[in-house]
Coordinates of C-alpha atoms in Angstrom, one line a residue:
Chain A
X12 CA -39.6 23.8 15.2
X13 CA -43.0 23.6 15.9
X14 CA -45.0 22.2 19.1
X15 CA -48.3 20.4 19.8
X16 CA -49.7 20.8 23.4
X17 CA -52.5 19.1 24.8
X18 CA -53.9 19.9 27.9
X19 CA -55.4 16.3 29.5
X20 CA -58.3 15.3 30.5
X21 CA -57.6 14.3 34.2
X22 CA -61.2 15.3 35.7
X23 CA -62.0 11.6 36.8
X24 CA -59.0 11.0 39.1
X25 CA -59.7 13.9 41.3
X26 CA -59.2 12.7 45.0
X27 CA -58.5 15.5 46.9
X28 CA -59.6 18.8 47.7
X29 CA -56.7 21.0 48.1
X30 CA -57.9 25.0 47.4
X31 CA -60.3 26.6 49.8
X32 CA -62.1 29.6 50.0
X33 CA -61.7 32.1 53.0
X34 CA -65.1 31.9 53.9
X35 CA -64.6 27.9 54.0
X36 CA -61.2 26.9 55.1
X37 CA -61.9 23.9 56.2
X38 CA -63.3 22.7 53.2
X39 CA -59.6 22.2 51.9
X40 CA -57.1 19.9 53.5
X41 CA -54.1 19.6 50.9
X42 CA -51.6 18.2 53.5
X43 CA -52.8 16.1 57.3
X44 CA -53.1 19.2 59.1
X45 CA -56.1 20.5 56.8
X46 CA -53.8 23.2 55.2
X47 CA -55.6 24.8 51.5
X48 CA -54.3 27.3 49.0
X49 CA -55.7 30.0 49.4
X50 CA -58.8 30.2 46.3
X51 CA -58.5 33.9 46.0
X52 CA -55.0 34.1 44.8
X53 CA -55.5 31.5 41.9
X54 CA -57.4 31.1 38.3
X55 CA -61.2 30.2 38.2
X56 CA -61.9 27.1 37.7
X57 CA -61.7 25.3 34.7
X58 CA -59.7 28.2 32.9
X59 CA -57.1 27.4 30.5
X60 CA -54.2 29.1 32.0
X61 CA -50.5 29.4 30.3
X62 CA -47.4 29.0 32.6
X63 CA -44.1 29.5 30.8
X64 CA -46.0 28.8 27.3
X65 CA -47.9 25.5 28.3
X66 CA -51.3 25.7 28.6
X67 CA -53.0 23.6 31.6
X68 CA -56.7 23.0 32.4
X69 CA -57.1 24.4 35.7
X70 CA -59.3 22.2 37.6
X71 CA -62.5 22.8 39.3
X72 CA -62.1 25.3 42.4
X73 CA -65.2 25.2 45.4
X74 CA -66.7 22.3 43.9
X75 CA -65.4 19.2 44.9
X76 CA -61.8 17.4 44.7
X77 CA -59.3 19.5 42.4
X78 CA -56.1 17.7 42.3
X79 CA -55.1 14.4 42.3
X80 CA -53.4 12.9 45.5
X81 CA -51.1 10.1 43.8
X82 CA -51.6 6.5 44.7
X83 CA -50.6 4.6 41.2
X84 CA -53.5 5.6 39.0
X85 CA -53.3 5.4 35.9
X86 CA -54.2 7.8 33.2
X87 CA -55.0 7.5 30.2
X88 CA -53.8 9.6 27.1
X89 CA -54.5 10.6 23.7
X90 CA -52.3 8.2 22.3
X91 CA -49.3 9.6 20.0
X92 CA -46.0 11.0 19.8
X93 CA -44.9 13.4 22.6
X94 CA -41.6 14.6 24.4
X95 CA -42.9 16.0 27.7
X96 CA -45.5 15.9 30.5
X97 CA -46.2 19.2 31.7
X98 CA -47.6 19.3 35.2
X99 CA -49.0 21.7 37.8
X100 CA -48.1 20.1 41.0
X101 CA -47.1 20.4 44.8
X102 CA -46.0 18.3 47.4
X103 CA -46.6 17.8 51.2
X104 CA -42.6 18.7 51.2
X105 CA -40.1 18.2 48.6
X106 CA -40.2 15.0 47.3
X107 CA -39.4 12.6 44.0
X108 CA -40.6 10.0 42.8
X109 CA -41.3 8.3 39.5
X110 CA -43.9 8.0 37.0
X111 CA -43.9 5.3 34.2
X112 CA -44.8 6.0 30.8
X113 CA -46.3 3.2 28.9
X114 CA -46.4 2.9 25.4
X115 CA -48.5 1.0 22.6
X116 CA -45.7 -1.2 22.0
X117 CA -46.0 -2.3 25.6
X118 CA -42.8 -0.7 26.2
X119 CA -42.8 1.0 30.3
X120 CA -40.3 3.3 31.2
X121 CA -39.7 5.1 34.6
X122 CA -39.1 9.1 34.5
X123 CA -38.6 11.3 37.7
X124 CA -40.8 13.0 38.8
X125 CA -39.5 15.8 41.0
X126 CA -41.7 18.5 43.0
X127 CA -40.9 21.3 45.7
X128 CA -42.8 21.6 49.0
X129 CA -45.8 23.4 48.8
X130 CA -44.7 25.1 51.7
X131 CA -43.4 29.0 51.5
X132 CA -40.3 26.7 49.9
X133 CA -38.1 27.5 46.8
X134 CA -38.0 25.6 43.4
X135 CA -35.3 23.6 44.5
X136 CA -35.9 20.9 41.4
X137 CA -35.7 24.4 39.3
X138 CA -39.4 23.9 38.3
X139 CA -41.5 27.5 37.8
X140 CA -43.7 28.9 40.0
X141 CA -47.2 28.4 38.4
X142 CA -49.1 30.7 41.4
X143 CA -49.0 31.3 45.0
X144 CA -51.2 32.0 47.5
X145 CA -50.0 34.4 49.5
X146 CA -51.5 33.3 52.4
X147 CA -52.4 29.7 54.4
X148 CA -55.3 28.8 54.4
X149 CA -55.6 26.4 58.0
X150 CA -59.2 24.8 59.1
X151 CA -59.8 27.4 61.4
X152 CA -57.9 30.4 60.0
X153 CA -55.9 32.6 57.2
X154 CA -52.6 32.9 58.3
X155 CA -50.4 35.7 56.6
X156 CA -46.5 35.2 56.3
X157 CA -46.3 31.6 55.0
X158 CA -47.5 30.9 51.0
X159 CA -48.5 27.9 49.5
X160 CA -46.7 27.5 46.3
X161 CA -48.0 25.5 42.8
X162 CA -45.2 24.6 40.9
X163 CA -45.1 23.9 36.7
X164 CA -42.6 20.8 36.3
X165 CA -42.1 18.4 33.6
X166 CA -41.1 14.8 32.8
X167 CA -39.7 13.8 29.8
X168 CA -40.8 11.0 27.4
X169 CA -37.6 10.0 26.1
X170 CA -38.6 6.4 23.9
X171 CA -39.7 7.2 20.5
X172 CA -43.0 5.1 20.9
X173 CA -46.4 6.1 21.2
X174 CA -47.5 7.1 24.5
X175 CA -50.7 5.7 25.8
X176 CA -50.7 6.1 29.5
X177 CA -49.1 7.4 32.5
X178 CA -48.9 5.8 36.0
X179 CA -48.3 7.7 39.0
X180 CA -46.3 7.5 41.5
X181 CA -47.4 5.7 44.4
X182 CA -46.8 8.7 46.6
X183 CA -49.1 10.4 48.8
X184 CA -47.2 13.1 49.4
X185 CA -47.4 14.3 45.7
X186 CA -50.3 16.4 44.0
X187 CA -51.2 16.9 40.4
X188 CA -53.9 20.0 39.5
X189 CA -53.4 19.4 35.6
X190 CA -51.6 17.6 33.1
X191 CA -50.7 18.8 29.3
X192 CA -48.6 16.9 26.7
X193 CA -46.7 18.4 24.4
X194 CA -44.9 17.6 21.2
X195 CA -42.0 18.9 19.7
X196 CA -41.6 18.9 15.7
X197 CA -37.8 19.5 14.3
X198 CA -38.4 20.7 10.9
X199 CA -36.0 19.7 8.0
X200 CA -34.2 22.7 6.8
X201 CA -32.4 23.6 3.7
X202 CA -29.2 23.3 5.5
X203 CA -30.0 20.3 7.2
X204 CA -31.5 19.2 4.3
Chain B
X226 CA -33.5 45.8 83.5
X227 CA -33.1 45.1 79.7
X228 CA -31.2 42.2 78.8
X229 CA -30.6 42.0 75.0
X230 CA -27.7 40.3 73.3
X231 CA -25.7 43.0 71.3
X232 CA -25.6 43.2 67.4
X233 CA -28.3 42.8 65.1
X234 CA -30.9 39.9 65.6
X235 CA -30.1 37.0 64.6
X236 CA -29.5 35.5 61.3
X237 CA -32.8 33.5 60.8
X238 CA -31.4 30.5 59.2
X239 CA -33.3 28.2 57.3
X240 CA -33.8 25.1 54.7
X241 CA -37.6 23.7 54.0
X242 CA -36.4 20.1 55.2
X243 CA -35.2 21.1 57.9
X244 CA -36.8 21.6 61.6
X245 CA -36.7 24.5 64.5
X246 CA -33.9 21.9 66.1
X247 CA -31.7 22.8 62.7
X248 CA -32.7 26.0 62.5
X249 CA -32.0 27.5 65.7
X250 CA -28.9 25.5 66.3
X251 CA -27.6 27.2 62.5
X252 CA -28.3 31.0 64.1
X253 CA -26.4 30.3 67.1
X254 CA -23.7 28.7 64.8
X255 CA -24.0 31.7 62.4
X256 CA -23.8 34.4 65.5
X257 CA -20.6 32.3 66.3
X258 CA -19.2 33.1 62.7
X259 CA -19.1 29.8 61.8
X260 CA -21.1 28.5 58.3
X261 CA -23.9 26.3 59.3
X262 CA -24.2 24.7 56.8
X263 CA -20.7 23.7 57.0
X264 CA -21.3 22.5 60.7
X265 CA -24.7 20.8 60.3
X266 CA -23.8 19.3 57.3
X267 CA -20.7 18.0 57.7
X268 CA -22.0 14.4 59.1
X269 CA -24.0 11.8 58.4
X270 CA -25.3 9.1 59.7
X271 CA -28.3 6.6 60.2
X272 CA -29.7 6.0 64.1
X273 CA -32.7 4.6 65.1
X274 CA -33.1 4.0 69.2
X275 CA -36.7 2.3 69.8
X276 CA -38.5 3.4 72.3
X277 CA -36.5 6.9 72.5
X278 CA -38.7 8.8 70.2
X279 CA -40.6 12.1 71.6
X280 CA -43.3 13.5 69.9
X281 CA -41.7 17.2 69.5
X282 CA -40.4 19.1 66.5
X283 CA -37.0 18.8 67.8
X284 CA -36.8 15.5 68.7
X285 CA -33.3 14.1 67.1
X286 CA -31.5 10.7 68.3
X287 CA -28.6 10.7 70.4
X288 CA -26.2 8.3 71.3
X289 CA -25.8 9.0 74.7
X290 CA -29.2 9.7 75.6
X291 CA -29.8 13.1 74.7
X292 CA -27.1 14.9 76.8
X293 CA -25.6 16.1 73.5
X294 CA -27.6 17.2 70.9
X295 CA -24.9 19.2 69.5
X296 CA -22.7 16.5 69.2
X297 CA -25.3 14.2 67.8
X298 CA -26.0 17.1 64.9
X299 CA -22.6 17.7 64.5
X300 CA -20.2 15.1 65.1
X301 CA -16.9 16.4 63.7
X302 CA -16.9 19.8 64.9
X303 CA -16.9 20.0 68.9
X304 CA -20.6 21.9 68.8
X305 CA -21.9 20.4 72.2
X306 CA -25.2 21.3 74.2
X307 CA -26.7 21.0 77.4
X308 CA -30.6 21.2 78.5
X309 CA -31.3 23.1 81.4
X310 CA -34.3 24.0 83.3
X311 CA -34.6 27.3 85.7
X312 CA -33.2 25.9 88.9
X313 CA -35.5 28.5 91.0
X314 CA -39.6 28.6 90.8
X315 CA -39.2 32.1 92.2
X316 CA -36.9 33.3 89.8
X317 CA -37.4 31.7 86.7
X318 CA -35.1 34.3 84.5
X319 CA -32.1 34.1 86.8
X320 CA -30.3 31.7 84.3
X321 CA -31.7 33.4 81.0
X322 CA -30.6 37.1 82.7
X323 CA -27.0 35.6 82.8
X324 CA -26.5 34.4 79.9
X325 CA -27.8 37.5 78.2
X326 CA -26.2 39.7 80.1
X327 CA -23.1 37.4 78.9
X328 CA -23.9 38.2 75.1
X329 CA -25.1 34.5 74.8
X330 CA -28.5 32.9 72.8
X331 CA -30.5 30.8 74.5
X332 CA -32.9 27.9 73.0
X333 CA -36.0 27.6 74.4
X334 CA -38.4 24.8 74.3
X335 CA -42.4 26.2 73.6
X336 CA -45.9 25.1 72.7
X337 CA -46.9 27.0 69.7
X338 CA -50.0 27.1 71.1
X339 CA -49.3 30.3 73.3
X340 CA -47.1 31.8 70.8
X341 CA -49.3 34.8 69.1
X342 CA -46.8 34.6 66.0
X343 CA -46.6 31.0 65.4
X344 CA -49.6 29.8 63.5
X345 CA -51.1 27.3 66.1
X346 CA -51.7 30.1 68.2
X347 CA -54.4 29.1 69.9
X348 CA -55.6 26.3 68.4
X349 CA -53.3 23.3 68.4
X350 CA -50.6 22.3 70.7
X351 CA -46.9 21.8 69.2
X352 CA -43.3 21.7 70.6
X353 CA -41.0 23.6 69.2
X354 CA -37.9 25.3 69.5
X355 CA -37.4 29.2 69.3
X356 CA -34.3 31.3 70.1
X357 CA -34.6 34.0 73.3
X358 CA -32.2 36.9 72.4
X359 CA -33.7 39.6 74.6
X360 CA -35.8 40.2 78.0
X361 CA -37.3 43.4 78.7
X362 CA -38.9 43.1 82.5
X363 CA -39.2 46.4 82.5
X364 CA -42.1 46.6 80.0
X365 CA -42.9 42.6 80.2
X366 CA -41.4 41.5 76.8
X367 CA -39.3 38.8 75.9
X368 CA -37.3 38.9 72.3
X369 CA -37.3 35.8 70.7
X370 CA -36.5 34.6 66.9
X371 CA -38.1 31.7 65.1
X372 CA -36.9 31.0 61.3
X373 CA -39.2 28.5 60.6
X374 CA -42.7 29.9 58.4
X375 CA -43.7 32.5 59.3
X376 CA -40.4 33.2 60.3
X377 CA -40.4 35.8 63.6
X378 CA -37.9 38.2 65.1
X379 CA -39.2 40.6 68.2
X380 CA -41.1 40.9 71.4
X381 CA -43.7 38.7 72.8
X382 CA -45.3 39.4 75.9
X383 CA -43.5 37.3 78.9
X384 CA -46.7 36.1 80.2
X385 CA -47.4 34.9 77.0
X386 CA -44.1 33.2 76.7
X387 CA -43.9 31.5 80.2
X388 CA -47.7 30.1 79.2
X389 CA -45.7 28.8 76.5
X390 CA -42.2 27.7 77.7
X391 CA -44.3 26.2 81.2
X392 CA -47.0 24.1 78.7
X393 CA -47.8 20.7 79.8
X394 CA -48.2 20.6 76.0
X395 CA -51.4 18.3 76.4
X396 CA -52.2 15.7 73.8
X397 CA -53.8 17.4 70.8
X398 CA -55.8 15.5 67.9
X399 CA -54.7 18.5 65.4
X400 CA -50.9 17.5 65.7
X401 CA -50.4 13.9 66.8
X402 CA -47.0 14.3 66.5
X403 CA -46.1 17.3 68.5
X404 CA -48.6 17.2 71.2
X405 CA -48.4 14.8 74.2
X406 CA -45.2 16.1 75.4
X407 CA -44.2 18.9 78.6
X408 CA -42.5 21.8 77.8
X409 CA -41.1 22.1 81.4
X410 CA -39.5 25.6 81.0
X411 CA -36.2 23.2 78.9
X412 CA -33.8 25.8 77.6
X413 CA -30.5 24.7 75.8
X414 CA -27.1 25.9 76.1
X415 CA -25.2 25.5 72.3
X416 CA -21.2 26.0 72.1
X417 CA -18.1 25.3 70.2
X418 CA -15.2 23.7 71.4
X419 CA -13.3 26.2 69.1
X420 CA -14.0 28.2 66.1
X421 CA -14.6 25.5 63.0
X422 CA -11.7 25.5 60.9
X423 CA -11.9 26.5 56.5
X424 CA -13.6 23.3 55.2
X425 CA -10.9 21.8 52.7
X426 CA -11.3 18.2 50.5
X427 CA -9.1 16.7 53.0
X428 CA -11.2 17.6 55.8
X429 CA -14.5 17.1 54.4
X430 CA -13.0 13.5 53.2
X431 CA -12.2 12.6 56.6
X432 CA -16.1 13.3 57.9
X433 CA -16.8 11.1 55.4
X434 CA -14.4 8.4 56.0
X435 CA -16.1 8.0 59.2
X436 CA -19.0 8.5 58.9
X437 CA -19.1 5.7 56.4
X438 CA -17.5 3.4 58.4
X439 CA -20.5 3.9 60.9
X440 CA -23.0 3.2 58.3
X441 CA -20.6 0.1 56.9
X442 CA -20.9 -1.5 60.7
X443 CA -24.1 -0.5 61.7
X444 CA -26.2 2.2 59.8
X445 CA -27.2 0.4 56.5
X446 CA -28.2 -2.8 58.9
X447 CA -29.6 -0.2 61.7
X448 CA -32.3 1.0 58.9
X449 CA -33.0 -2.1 57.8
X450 CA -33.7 -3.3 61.6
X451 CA -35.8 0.3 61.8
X452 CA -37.4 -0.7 58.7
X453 CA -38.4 -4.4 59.5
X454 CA -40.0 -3.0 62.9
X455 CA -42.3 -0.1 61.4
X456 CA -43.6 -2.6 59.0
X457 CA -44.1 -5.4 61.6
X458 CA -45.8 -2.8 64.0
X459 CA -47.9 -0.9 61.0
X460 CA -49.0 -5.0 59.5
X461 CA -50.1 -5.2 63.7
X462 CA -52.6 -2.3 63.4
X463 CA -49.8 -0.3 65.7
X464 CA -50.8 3.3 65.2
X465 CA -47.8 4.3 67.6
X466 CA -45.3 2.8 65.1
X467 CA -46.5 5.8 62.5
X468 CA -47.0 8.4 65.3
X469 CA -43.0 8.1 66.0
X470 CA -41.8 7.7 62.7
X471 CA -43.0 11.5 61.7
X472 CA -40.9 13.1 64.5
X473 CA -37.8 10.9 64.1
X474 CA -37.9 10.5 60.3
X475 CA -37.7 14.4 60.2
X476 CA -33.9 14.5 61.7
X477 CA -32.9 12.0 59.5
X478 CA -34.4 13.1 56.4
X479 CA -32.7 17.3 57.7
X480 CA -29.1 15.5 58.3
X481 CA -29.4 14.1 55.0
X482 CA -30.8 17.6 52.9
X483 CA -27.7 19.6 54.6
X484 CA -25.1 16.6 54.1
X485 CA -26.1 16.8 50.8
X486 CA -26.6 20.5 50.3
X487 CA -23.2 20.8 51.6
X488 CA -21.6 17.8 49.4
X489 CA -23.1 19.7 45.8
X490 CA -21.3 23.0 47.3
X491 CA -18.3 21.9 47.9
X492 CA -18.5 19.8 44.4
X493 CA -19.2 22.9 42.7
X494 CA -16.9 25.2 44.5
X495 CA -13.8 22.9 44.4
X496 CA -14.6 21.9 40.8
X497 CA -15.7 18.2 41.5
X498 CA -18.1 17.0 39.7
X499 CA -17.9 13.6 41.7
X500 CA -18.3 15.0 45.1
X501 CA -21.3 17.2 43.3
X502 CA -23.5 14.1 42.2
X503 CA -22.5 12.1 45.8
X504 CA -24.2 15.1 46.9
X505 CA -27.5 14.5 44.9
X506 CA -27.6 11.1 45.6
X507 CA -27.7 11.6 49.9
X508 CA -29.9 14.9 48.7
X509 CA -32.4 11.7 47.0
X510 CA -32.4 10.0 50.6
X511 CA -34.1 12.7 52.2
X512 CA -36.9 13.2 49.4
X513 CA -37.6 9.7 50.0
X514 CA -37.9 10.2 53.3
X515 CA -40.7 12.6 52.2
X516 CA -42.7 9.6 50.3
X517 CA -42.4 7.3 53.9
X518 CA -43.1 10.3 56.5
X519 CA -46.3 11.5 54.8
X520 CA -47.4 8.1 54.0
X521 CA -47.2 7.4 57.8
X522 CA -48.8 10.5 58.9
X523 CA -52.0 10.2 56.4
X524 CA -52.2 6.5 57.3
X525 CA -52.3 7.5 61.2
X526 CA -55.8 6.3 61.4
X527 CA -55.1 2.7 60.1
X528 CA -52.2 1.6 60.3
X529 CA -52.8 -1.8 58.6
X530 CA -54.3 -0.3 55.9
X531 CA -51.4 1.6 55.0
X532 CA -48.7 -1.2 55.8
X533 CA -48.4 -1.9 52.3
X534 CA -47.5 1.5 51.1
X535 CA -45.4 2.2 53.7
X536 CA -43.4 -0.9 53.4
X537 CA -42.9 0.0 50.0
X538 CA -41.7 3.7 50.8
X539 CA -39.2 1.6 53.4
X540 CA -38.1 -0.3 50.1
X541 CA -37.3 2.5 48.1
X542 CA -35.3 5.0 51.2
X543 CA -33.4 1.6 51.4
X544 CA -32.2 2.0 47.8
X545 CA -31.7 5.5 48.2
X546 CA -29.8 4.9 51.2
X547 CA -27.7 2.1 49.6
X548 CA -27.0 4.1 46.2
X549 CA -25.9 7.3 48.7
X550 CA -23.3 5.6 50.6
X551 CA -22.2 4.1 47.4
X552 CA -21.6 7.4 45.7
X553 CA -20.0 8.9 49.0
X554 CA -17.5 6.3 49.0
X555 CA -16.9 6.1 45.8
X556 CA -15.5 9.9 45.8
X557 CA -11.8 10.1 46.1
X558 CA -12.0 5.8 46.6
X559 CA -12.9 6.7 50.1

């Protein structure tokens, strides 16, 4: 078995600013009440970080928007083969929705797309927990005791087609920091031969 | 004199869809013995009553004009509860003493605002429900517990908690939805008409039973009458319509999470794989309750502008709602 993963490029869809330094709290406001994660307790930006094996571009941190609040755009991919979408995500309380996956044969299909609050919450979809911030970051203060949580989820890409684009759901409640594609290769054996 | 209830503190009990009216109803249920989860999940049921909504955390529909909360949040178990309000201005413990000194837990209604361990402290206005399990007049403390994030057990000065429980709770442009509502020193008595028997299939199926009947007659068309308003009023440039629908969409979007919470465990403890999925699919009607609550509350500022996506988010709970009730009847041919 062998995989190709492709991080992707999502850099012109960034709408929202969602990580905030302590100095600048109020520079972030991932949910209405102007609530950030907290900068300090995740990568720099723009490294290429590995959750559970995946490797994800982590957006820009302190310099503009660094996620994308989802509102049916669509993005485009590399097009090819692939079997999953790896996302790191959060949502403005646990929430799913569904993104389609369009293909070059003009084939569309709908796959969930299932996130856990970002707030101090469990993985109740059974997604990994990318990072945390251990603390809140609100507009006028850190508060300690609740976390803000990034979560690593996945959708599958189940038609054997060539993916060329996903759509997003048209759901403000749900945020994407960075989107990798990955490909999974059965190799013939001599047994299966 | 101390007043403290005896035992340990109480359970802080807690689910992230859930609000300080769930939580602090499931401590008193668990300091009762009884499984919250069992009690506040058992029903299920759609009810909209326009022009009732108040914007507080713990704001939850009731059909008889919110004498009952209890009964509202659990119809099928006898929990009842009564608001109260200190009946002397010179004695405003009197009632709290008693029922203390009677090894009971009282809610109390507060502004986060004057709460040091609530993260609004200070800086924006919010009711919100906390349970008072100790007063110390002695040394000026009183003990409360909050399980909601950051979740709190132990002493906060009284003066700091009458500034709280006393709160006129004045309109606050942080929290739209929370603010603009008087405290007034509310407390709430909680209590069981007896202890909740084992849940079994045949019980669980009669909840059920009923409860579906109630959506058959009136809660399927009672959402879609709900539904056709918020839209109407958001298409009108209505910023009210979204300023209620946060507040009220959260009970119905908690009664659905336990309901279904509750279904899957029974499912997986009874070896059901039926009753499991039915589970998942009223589980589904509260994260699509997410998708229409936080649409509403980042499209405060226009509601026009976001009539479109919220009628579509009022298109897709329907289906959730309709694909739920299907499932739930469906098990056992209910």
């Amino acid at each position: 078995m062998s995989f190709l993963l492709e991080p992707v490029d999502i850099s012109g869809h960034l709408n929202n600013t969602g990580i905030s330094a302590a100095t600048d709290t109020k520079s972030g406001a991932f949910n209405v009440w102007g609530n950030s994660f907290a900068a300090e307790y995740l990568p720099g930006g723009g490294d290429l970080v590995h959750v559970a094996g995946v490797p994800f571009r982590f957006p820009p941190v302190g310099d503009g928007p660094d996620n994308i609040r989802c509102a049916g755009q669509f993005l485009t991919v590399p097009e090819g083969r692939y079997d999953w979408v790896h996302v790191l995500a959060a949502a403005e309380r646990r929430c799913e929705d569904v993104v389609e996956t369009h293909y070059a044969d003009g084939s569309v299909d709908a796959e969930p797309l299932r996130v856990s609050d970002f707030w101090a919450a469990p993985a109740w979809f059974g997604e990994v927990k990318a990072f945390e911030s251990l603390v809140m970051h609100y507009p006028h203060h850190v508060q300690r005791g609740v976390s803000a949580v990034m979560w690593a989820q996945r959708v599958p890409v189940t038609r054997r087609a060539d993916l060329t684009g996903l759509r997003l759901p048209r759901n403000a409640a749900v945020h994407l920091f960075a989107v990798t594609l990955q490909r999974v290769t059965l190799q013939r054996t001599e047994a299966g031969a | 004199m101390t007043y403290t209830t005896t035992g340990a503190e109480p359970e802080l009990w807690y689910r992230d869809l859930i609000s300080c009216l769930q939580a602090t109803f499931g401590t008193l249920l668990a300091r009762e013995g009884a499984d919250p989860l069992a009690v506040l999940g058992a029903g299920w049921r759609f009810l909209h009553i326009p022009g009732d909504v108040r914007s507080e955390e713990f704001y939850y529909p009731c059909p008889d004009g919110d004498a009952d909360l209890g009964a509202a949040l659990a119809p099928h178990h006898g929990l009842h509860s009564r608001w109260w309000q200190p009946a002397d201005e010179d004695d405003l413990w009197a009632e709290i003493r008693e029922r203390l000194a009677a090894d009971r837990l009282v809610i109390a209604a507060v502004d986060n605002f004057h709460l040091p361990f609530r993260p609004a402290y200070g800086d924006v206005h919010a009711a919100h429900l906390v349970v008072v399990y100790g007063l110390d007049e002695v040394r000026g403390l009183v003990y409360v517990s909050d399980a909601m994030p950051p979740a709190f057990s132990g002493a906060v000065p009284i003066e700091a908690f009458l500034r709280s429980w006393g709160s006129a709770n004045p309109t606050d442009v942080q929290d739209a939805f929370f603010s603009d509502s008087r405290i007034g020193r509310r407390c709430l008595d909680v209590w069981l008409d007896a202890p909740p028997a084992p849940l079994t299939p045949e019980l669980l199926a009669g909840c059920i039973r009923a409860d579906s009947e109630i959506f058959a007659d009136a809660g399927l068309a009672g959402f879609d009458a709900f539904a056709a308003d918020l839209v109407g009023r958001c298409r009108a440039g209505d910023a009210g319509a979204l300023r209620e629908l946060y507040p009220f969409g959260w009970g119905m979007q908690a009664q659905a999470s336990l309901h279904g919470e509750l279904l899957r465990r029974c499912g997986r403890e009874w070896g059901d794989p039926a009753l499991a999925g039915a589970g998942r699919a009223v589980e589904s009607v509260a994260h699509a309750w997410t998708g229409l609550r936080i649409t509403g509350a980042h499209g405060l500022g226009d509601a026009e502008a976001a009539s479109a996506d919220i009628a579509h988010h009022a298109t897709v709970l329907r289906g959730r709602y309709g694909e739920a009730v299907d499932a739930v009847t469906s098990w056992r041919g209910l």
